Amino acid sequence: MQEAMINKAKQLLADGTVDRVIGWKRGEFAYDITPAVFETAEELEKEFVFDDFTAANVSKYLVKESKKEGKILAFLKPCDTYSFNQLTKEHRVVRENVYIVGIPGGPKLDAEKIKAKGITGILGVKNENYTLKIDTVYGEETMPFYEAILDKCATCKSKKHVVYDELIGDEGEVLDSNRFDMVEKLENMTAQERYDFWRGELSKCIRCNACRNVCPACTCEKCVFDNPNSGVENKAPADSFEENMFHIIRAFHVAGRCTDCGECSRVCPQHIPLHLLNRKFIKDINSLYGEYQAGEDTTSRAPLNDYKQDDCETTVVHERGVE
Ligand code: SF4
Ligand code: SF4
Ligand code: SF4
C-alpha cells in the first residue's frame, strides 16, 4: 500500500494536480508515525510512511494547509473522511484546495499494548496471518495481532469513505459496530460508581491539551481554555472540580460535531478513555433526536443546531433514570 500511495502522490505532483502532499513520516521510534507535508518526489521516496502504526488523522492539519496557496493531496482513511466532511460543513477547510485519495483503514496498532506485554525496543512489526511478529533490539517477539490494535479500531463504526476524489481500494461500507457497549456498561453503573470511574480517570489528566489539539472538532481560533482568566487553562490551578470541568466543557463543545474518530483517546499520554464521554453524548443524541452521524455528509443540520416541532422536551433528560 505504501508504494501505491507514493506512486500516486508522485503522479499527482508531476501532472500538476497538486502542489503538496500531506501524509506521514517516521519519528524517533518505529511506532512514532507523525503527519508531515511533502513537496517533492525525492522527499516522498525518502520519508513517506504508511504502515500498521500510521493511525494519525490528517484532516485537522488541512484547516491550515487548505488555506495556503495551491492544492494539497490528502490520503484519508475511512474514519478520517468523516472528520474532513465535518470540517467542510463547518467551513473550516477549503474543499477545493484539497485533493482526497481514499485509502483503506485499519486496524492500526497501539504500541502501548505491545509494550504492556513486556515487549520493548520495537524496531518494526509484521502481521502474518494475524500473528504479530515484532522485530526488537532484543530479537523477535510475537503476540496475537488483535490484542495489539487501537481501541478506536476495535470499535470501528465504518470502513466507508464518505468523501474522496479518487480511491485506492474500495469505497467500503458502514459497519455494525459494538462501539456503545462500554457506554452501556457505564450507564448501568450506579451514579457513585460512575462518578468514581470518571474521577479515577480524569484525575490522571496532566492537562497537556493533546486531546484538544488533535481533535478535528476543536478548531476554534481562540479556545476558551487558552484564557488565563478561566481558572481551568492548565493543570496548576486545577482542583478536582476544574479537572472535571475541562473535559465536560470540551465534550459539550463538540457534542453533535464529534465524529467519534477516537483521536482524543489515542493521543492521551495518560490513556484516559475520553472518547467514552463523547460517545455517551452521541448515544444520547441518537436516542433523543434520532440516529445521527456527524461527518456523514456536508448538508444535514446537526440535531443540536436544529429545531423540529417534535423534538423531545429537554426535561426528558432529567426524567430518564438519573439515580
Ligand atoms: S490528552 Fe489526556 S492528559 Fe492530556 S489534557 Fe487530554 S485527557 Fe489530559
Ligand atoms: S472528541 Fe475525540 S472522538 Fe470526538 S472528534 Fe474530537 S478527537 Fe475525535
Ligand atoms: S474546547 Fe471548545 S473552545 Fe476549545 S477548541 Fe474545543 S470547541 Fe473550541
Tab-separated table of C-alpha atoms and ligand atoms in Angstrom:
chain	number	residue	atom	x	y	z
A	1	MET	CA	0.000	0.000	0.000
A	2	GLN	CA	2.803	2.420	0.891
A	3	GLU	CA	4.337	2.025	-2.553
A	4	ALA	CA	0.996	2.571	-4.321
A	5	MET	CA	0.470	5.738	-2.299
A	6	ILE	CA	3.934	7.099	-3.035
A	7	ASN	CA	3.430	6.395	-6.757
A	8	LYS	CA	0.021	8.090	-6.719
A	9	ALA	CA	1.455	11.126	-4.920
A	10	LYS	CA	4.368	11.375	-7.356
A	11	GLN	CA	1.983	11.145	-10.319
A	12	LEU	CA	-0.329	13.863	-8.966
A	13	LEU	CA	2.635	16.135	-8.212
A	14	ALA	CA	4.130	15.536	-11.659
A	15	ASP	CA	0.920	16.213	-13.614
A	16	GLY	CA	0.239	19.374	-11.609
A	17	THR	CA	-2.980	18.147	-9.947
A	18	VAL	CA	-1.472	19.020	-6.565
A	19	ASP	CA	1.382	21.123	-5.236
A	20	ARG	CA	1.931	19.386	-1.915
A	21	VAL	CA	1.097	16.132	-0.182
A	22	ILE	CA	0.110	15.535	3.408
A	23	GLY	CA	0.992	12.102	4.694
A	24	TRP	CA	3.168	10.690	7.455
A	25	LYS	CA	6.813	10.170	8.273
A	26	ARG	CA	8.701	8.256	10.899
A	27	GLY	CA	9.566	9.983	14.158
A	28	GLU	CA	12.105	8.867	16.709
A	29	PHE	CA	10.759	5.328	17.011
A	30	ALA	CA	9.310	2.793	14.554
A	31	TYR	CA	5.853	3.282	16.094
A	32	ASP	CA	6.114	7.052	16.212
A	33	ILE	CA	4.497	7.932	12.871
A	34	THR	CA	3.717	11.626	12.506
A	35	PRO	CA	1.820	13.732	9.935
A	36	ALA	CA	4.110	15.559	7.524
A	37	VAL	CA	3.916	17.612	4.336
A	38	PHE	CA	5.945	16.592	1.266
A	39	GLU	CA	6.709	18.773	-1.726
A	40	THR	CA	8.882	16.624	-3.967
A	41	ALA	CA	9.124	13.065	-5.282
A	42	GLU	CA	12.503	12.761	-3.534
A	43	GLU	CA	11.002	13.662	-0.149
A	44	LEU	CA	8.224	11.141	-0.690
A	45	GLU	CA	10.626	8.358	-1.604
A	46	LYS	CA	12.848	9.110	1.350
A	47	GLU	CA	10.377	9.712	4.148
A	48	PHE	CA	6.746	8.828	3.339
A	49	VAL	CA	5.462	6.062	5.622
A	50	PHE	CA	2.170	4.194	5.699
A	51	ASP	CA	2.195	1.119	7.906
A	52	ASP	CA	0.424	-0.575	10.814
A	53	PHE	CA	1.297	2.313	13.136
A	54	THR	CA	0.001	5.023	10.780
A	55	ALA	CA	-3.098	5.943	12.746
A	56	ALA	CA	-2.997	9.743	12.891
A	57	ASN	CA	-5.891	11.526	11.202
A	58	VAL	CA	-4.539	14.301	8.952
A	59	SER	CA	-7.901	16.058	8.460
A	60	LYS	CA	-7.323	18.684	11.118
A	61	TYR	CA	-3.992	19.705	9.557
A	62	LEU	CA	-5.984	20.660	6.463
A	63	VAL	CA	-7.604	23.550	8.331
A	64	LYS	CA	-4.330	25.432	7.866
A	65	GLU	CA	-2.937	23.602	4.863
A	66	SER	CA	-6.038	24.125	2.692
A	67	LYS	CA	-5.771	27.889	3.174
A	68	LYS	CA	-2.283	28.039	1.705
A	69	GLU	CA	-1.632	28.658	-1.962
A	70	GLY	CA	-2.081	25.716	-4.326
A	71	LYS	CA	-3.687	22.337	-3.857
A	72	ILE	CA	-2.746	19.644	-1.399
A	73	LEU	CA	-3.166	15.888	-1.728
A	74	ALA	CA	-4.518	14.241	1.419
A	75	PHE	CA	-4.638	10.493	1.930
A	76	LEU	CA	-7.687	9.845	4.093
A	77	LYS	CA	-8.652	6.614	5.813
A	78	PRO	CA	-12.416	5.996	6.109
A	79	CYS	CA	-12.631	7.430	9.665
A	80	ASP	CA	-10.641	10.482	8.552
A	81	THR	CA	-13.158	11.236	5.786
A	82	TYR	CA	-15.888	11.811	8.401
A	83	SER	CA	-13.671	14.387	10.129
A	84	PHE	CA	-12.945	16.065	6.798
A	85	ASN	CA	-16.640	16.260	5.886
A	86	GLN	CA	-17.457	17.750	9.261
A	87	LEU	CA	-14.711	20.357	8.833
A	88	THR	CA	-16.071	21.160	5.358
A	89	LYS	CA	-19.554	21.575	6.787
A	90	GLU	CA	-18.206	23.934	9.429
A	91	HIS	CA	-16.324	25.954	6.755
A	92	ARG	CA	-13.022	25.179	8.437
A	93	VAL	CA	-11.326	23.683	5.363
A	94	VAL	CA	-11.304	24.921	1.775
A	95	ARG	CA	-12.605	21.820	-0.014
A	96	GLU	CA	-11.474	22.862	-3.496
A	97	ASN	CA	-7.881	23.189	-2.307
A	98	VAL	CA	-7.717	19.550	-1.225
A	99	TYR	CA	-7.453	16.509	-3.482
A	100	ILE	CA	-8.574	13.486	-1.488
A	101	VAL	CA	-7.372	9.978	-2.171
A	102	GLY	CA	-9.308	7.497	-0.054
A	103	ILE	CA	-7.156	4.694	1.315
A	104	PRO	CA	-8.025	1.546	3.277
A	105	GLY	CA	-8.261	1.959	7.030
A	106	GLY	CA	-7.010	-0.103	9.938
A	107	PRO	CA	-6.939	-1.859	12.200
A	108	LYS	CA	-3.904	0.106	13.341
A	109	LEU	CA	-1.630	-0.869	16.185
A	110	ASP	CA	-1.198	0.582	19.658
A	111	ALA	CA	2.475	0.475	20.677
A	112	GLU	CA	1.420	0.764	24.329
A	113	LYS	CA	-0.427	-2.565	24.099
A	114	ILE	CA	2.709	-4.204	22.715
A	115	LYS	CA	4.836	-2.656	25.464
A	116	ALA	CA	2.300	-3.829	28.063
A	117	LYS	CA	3.306	-7.393	27.102
A	118	GLY	CA	6.852	-6.544	28.190
A	119	ILE	CA	7.993	-6.158	24.593
A	120	THR	CA	10.324	-3.175	24.245
A	121	GLY	CA	12.937	-1.870	21.832
A	122	ILE	CA	10.466	-2.169	18.934
A	123	LEU	CA	12.118	-1.827	15.532
A	124	GLY	CA	9.244	-2.913	13.307
A	125	VAL	CA	6.236	-5.213	13.005
A	126	LYS	CA	4.804	-7.679	10.534
A	127	ASN	CA	1.288	-9.118	10.542
A	128	GLU	CA	1.475	-12.777	9.477
A	129	ASN	CA	-1.956	-14.421	9.497
A	130	TYR	CA	-2.993	-12.275	12.445
A	131	THR	CA	0.100	-13.121	14.447
A	132	LEU	CA	2.112	-10.005	15.044
A	133	LYS	CA	5.821	-10.574	14.573
A	134	ILE	CA	7.700	-7.825	16.331
A	135	ASP	CA	11.308	-7.148	15.498
A	136	THR	CA	13.041	-5.716	18.587
A	137	VAL	CA	16.601	-4.836	19.545
A	138	TYR	CA	16.484	-7.992	21.695
A	139	GLY	CA	15.253	-10.329	18.943
A	140	GLU	CA	11.861	-11.345	17.538
A	141	GLU	CA	8.720	-11.457	19.682
A	142	THR	CA	5.173	-12.464	18.768
A	143	MET	CA	1.683	-11.690	20.006
A	144	PRO	CA	-1.872	-12.025	18.606
A	145	PHE	CA	-2.494	-9.153	16.160
A	146	TYR	CA	-5.909	-8.275	17.560
A	147	GLU	CA	-4.543	-7.870	21.091
A	148	ALA	CA	-2.371	-5.032	19.817
A	149	ILE	CA	-4.901	-2.949	17.919
A	150	LEU	CA	-6.003	0.537	18.941
A	151	ASP	CA	-9.240	0.772	20.898
A	152	LYS	CA	-10.639	3.111	18.272
A	153	CYS	CA	-10.077	0.458	15.605
A	154	ALA	CA	-11.547	-2.310	17.768
A	155	THR	CA	-14.827	-0.368	17.821
A	156	CYS	CA	-14.679	0.938	14.235
A	157	LYS	CA	-18.031	2.302	13.065
A	158	SER	CA	-17.366	2.451	9.342
A	159	LYS	CA	-14.997	1.385	6.613
A	160	LYS	CA	-16.827	3.674	4.197
A	161	HIS	CA	-15.146	6.708	2.635
A	162	VAL	CA	-17.761	9.449	2.790
A	163	VAL	CA	-15.755	11.888	0.672
A	164	TYR	CA	-12.980	11.389	-1.902
A	165	ASP	CA	-11.752	12.439	-5.320
A	166	GLU	CA	-10.391	9.006	-6.036
A	167	LEU	CA	-9.789	5.775	-4.203
A	168	ILE	CA	-7.009	3.270	-3.734
A	169	GLY	CA	-9.090	0.215	-2.920
A	170	ASP	CA	-12.833	0.095	-2.273
A	171	GLU	CA	-15.297	2.730	-1.134
A	172	GLY	CA	-16.050	0.443	1.843
A	173	GLU	CA	-19.153	0.001	3.975
A	174	VAL	CA	-20.644	1.194	7.233
A	175	LEU	CA	-20.107	-1.500	9.867
A	176	ASP	CA	-22.280	-2.998	12.559
A	177	SER	CA	-20.342	-1.558	15.429
A	178	ASN	CA	-20.115	-2.523	19.071
A	179	ARG	CA	-18.953	0.962	19.968
A	180	PHE	CA	-21.675	1.706	22.514
A	181	ASP	CA	-21.077	-1.433	24.627
A	182	MET	CA	-18.797	0.268	27.125
A	183	VAL	CA	-21.078	3.319	27.293
A	184	GLU	CA	-23.908	0.966	28.231
A	185	LYS	CA	-21.764	-0.572	30.958
A	186	LEU	CA	-21.176	2.885	32.374
A	187	GLU	CA	-24.872	3.709	32.154
A	188	ASN	CA	-25.661	0.579	34.131
A	189	MET	CA	-23.407	1.622	36.982
A	190	THR	CA	-24.788	3.470	39.980
A	191	ALA	CA	-24.188	7.206	39.982
A	192	GLN	CA	-21.482	6.736	42.622
A	193	GLU	CA	-19.715	4.001	40.632
A	194	ARG	CA	-19.846	6.152	37.526
A	195	TYR	CA	-18.521	9.162	39.401
A	196	ASP	CA	-15.702	7.051	40.842
A	197	PHE	CA	-14.871	5.706	37.378
A	198	TRP	CA	-14.605	9.170	35.850
A	199	ARG	CA	-12.811	10.710	38.829
A	200	GLY	CA	-10.303	7.849	38.694
A	201	GLU	CA	-9.716	8.503	35.006
A	202	LEU	CA	-9.818	12.293	34.937
A	203	SER	CA	-7.607	12.692	37.998
A	204	LYS	CA	-4.796	11.236	35.861
A	205	CYS	CA	-5.054	14.139	33.422
A	206	ILE	CA	-1.901	16.260	33.235
A	207	ARG	CA	-3.602	18.932	31.093
A	208	CYS	CA	-1.198	18.562	28.224
A	209	ASN	CA	-4.087	19.574	25.921
A	210	ALA	CA	-3.163	16.866	23.404
A	211	CYS	CA	-6.791	15.678	23.267
A	212	ARG	CA	-7.998	19.154	22.370
A	213	ASN	CA	-5.159	19.836	19.983
A	214	VAL	CA	-5.683	16.639	17.986
A	215	CYS	CA	-9.489	16.846	17.929
A	216	PRO	CA	-10.879	17.790	14.493
A	217	ALA	CA	-13.927	19.304	16.221
A	218	CYS	CA	-11.709	21.617	18.295
A	219	THR	CA	-10.567	24.155	15.742
A	220	CYS	CA	-11.572	27.415	17.438
A	221	GLU	CA	-9.106	30.179	16.678
A	222	LYS	CA	-9.160	31.115	20.337
A	223	CYS	CA	-10.045	28.238	22.629
A	224	VAL	CA	-11.817	29.049	25.853
A	225	PHE	CA	-9.140	27.057	27.682
A	226	ASP	CA	-6.399	29.360	26.461
A	227	ASN	CA	-7.940	32.105	28.553
A	228	PRO	CA	-5.824	32.533	31.698
A	229	ASN	CA	-8.838	34.079	33.450
A	230	SER	CA	-10.891	30.905	33.073
A	231	GLY	CA	-9.258	29.181	36.025
A	232	VAL	CA	-9.056	25.973	34.006
A	233	GLU	CA	-6.404	26.858	31.439
A	234	ASN	CA	-3.813	24.485	32.840
A	235	LYS	CA	-3.225	21.854	35.463
A	236	ALA	CA	-1.526	24.097	38.016
A	237	PRO	CA	-4.624	25.950	39.236
A	238	ALA	CA	-6.921	22.967	38.872
A	239	ASP	CA	-8.758	21.269	41.690
A	240	SER	CA	-10.873	18.196	41.033
A	241	PHE	CA	-13.884	20.326	40.055
A	242	GLU	CA	-11.889	22.195	37.422
A	243	GLU	CA	-10.256	18.956	36.318
A	244	ASN	CA	-13.698	17.554	35.525
A	245	MET	CA	-14.908	20.796	34.001
A	246	PHE	CA	-12.242	20.875	31.302
A	247	HIS	CA	-13.425	17.538	29.974
A	248	ILE	CA	-17.124	18.157	30.453
A	249	ILE	CA	-16.971	21.579	28.773
A	250	ARG	CA	-14.963	20.193	25.868
A	251	ALA	CA	-17.407	17.303	25.487
A	252	PHE	CA	-20.316	19.772	25.352
A	253	HIS	CA	-18.486	21.940	22.819
A	254	VAL	CA	-18.033	19.033	20.418
A	255	ALA	CA	-21.448	17.436	21.055
A	256	GLY	CA	-23.214	16.735	17.768
A	257	ARG	CA	-19.983	17.524	15.885
A	258	CYS	CA	-17.729	14.774	17.269
A	259	THR	CA	-17.424	12.112	14.578
A	260	ASP	CA	-16.162	9.524	17.086
A	261	CYS	CA	-12.775	9.402	15.409
A	262	GLY	CA	-11.152	8.305	18.680
A	263	GLU	CA	-8.117	10.520	18.241
A	264	CYS	CA	-8.528	12.141	21.681
A	265	SER	CA	-8.063	8.799	23.441
A	266	ARG	CA	-5.330	7.648	21.072
A	267	VAL	CA	-3.051	10.567	21.836
A	268	CYS	CA	-3.719	10.845	25.585
A	269	PRO	CA	-0.418	10.101	27.327
A	270	GLN	CA	-2.390	9.093	30.415
A	271	HIS	CA	-4.553	6.598	28.500
A	272	ILE	CA	-7.800	8.225	29.610
A	273	PRO	CA	-10.729	6.813	27.573
A	274	LEU	CA	-12.052	10.264	26.671
A	275	HIS	CA	-13.979	9.012	23.680
A	276	LEU	CA	-16.408	7.326	26.093
A	277	LEU	CA	-17.560	10.721	27.283
A	278	ASN	CA	-18.185	11.868	23.719
A	279	ARG	CA	-19.740	8.541	22.801
A	280	LYS	CA	-22.233	8.951	25.627
A	281	PHE	CA	-23.258	12.267	24.033
A	282	ILE	CA	-23.547	10.587	20.636
A	283	LYS	CA	-25.664	7.792	22.099
A	284	ASP	CA	-27.937	10.271	23.870
A	285	ILE	CA	-28.311	12.438	20.764
A	286	ASN	CA	-29.229	9.310	18.782
A	287	SER	CA	-31.883	8.289	21.270
A	288	LEU	CA	-33.294	11.787	21.826
A	289	TYR	CA	-33.247	13.179	18.282
A	290	GLY	CA	-32.877	10.127	16.031
A	291	GLU	CA	-29.782	8.426	14.611
A	292	TYR	CA	-27.204	10.953	13.542
A	293	GLN	CA	-23.626	10.502	12.426
A	294	ALA	CA	-21.557	13.674	12.367
A	295	GLY	CA	-19.421	13.963	9.244
A	296	GLU	CA	-21.522	11.534	7.204
A	297	ASP	CA	-22.471	14.368	4.860
A	298	THR	CA	-21.901	18.085	4.433
A	299	THR	CA	-25.502	19.270	4.187
A	300	SER	CA	-27.603	17.884	7.053
A	301	ARG	CA	-28.331	20.065	10.059
A	302	ALA	CA	-26.861	18.689	13.248
A	303	PRO	CA	-29.521	17.802	15.837
A	304	LEU	CA	-28.232	20.338	18.335
A	305	ASN	CA	-28.184	23.115	15.713
A	306	ASP	CA	-31.655	22.351	14.518
A	307	TYR	CA	-35.186	22.620	15.830
A	308	LYS	CA	-38.111	20.428	14.926
A	309	GLN	CA	-41.565	20.624	16.401
A	310	ASP	CA	-41.401	17.029	17.575
A	311	ASP	CA	-38.020	17.449	19.273
A	312	CYS	CA	-38.018	15.964	22.753
A	313	GLU	CA	-38.541	18.227	25.718
A	314	THR	CA	-35.204	18.991	27.299
A	315	THR	CA	-36.655	17.873	30.618
A	316	VAL	CA	-36.729	14.303	29.289
A	317	VAL	CA	-33.024	14.147	30.159
A	318	HIS	CA	-33.884	14.586	33.802
A	319	GLU	CA	-36.714	12.103	33.709
A	320	ARG	CA	-34.541	9.281	32.435
A	321	GLY	CA	-33.078	7.047	35.151
A	322	VAL	CA	-30.956	9.592	36.966
A	323	GLU	CA	-30.132	7.998	40.302
B	1	SF4	S1	-4.594	14.256	26.360
B	1	SF4	FE1	-5.031	13.206	28.310
B	1	SF4	S2	-3.603	14.072	29.801
B	1	SF4	FE2	-3.628	15.458	28.023
B	1	SF4	S3	-5.201	17.017	28.536
B	1	SF4	FE3	-6.223	15.407	27.375
B	1	SF4	S4	-7.024	13.995	28.933
B	1	SF4	FE4	-5.483	15.271	29.919
B	2	SF4	S1	-13.836	14.432	20.718
B	2	SF4	FE1	-12.361	12.757	20.283
B	2	SF4	S2	-13.557	11.275	19.068
B	2	SF4	FE2	-14.680	13.253	19.005
B	2	SF4	S3	-13.962	14.299	17.153
B	2	SF4	FE3	-12.681	15.004	18.877
B	2	SF4	S4	-10.873	13.631	18.836
B	2	SF4	FE4	-12.479	12.656	17.599
B	3	SF4	S1	-12.596	23.068	23.794
B	3	SF4	FE1	-14.259	24.287	22.984
B	3	SF4	S2	-13.400	26.338	22.737
B	3	SF4	FE2	-11.669	24.930	22.895
B	3	SF4	S3	-11.149	24.402	20.763
B	3	SF4	FE3	-12.572	22.811	21.559
B	3	SF4	S4	-14.607	23.520	20.894
B	3	SF4	FE4	-13.200	25.289	20.759
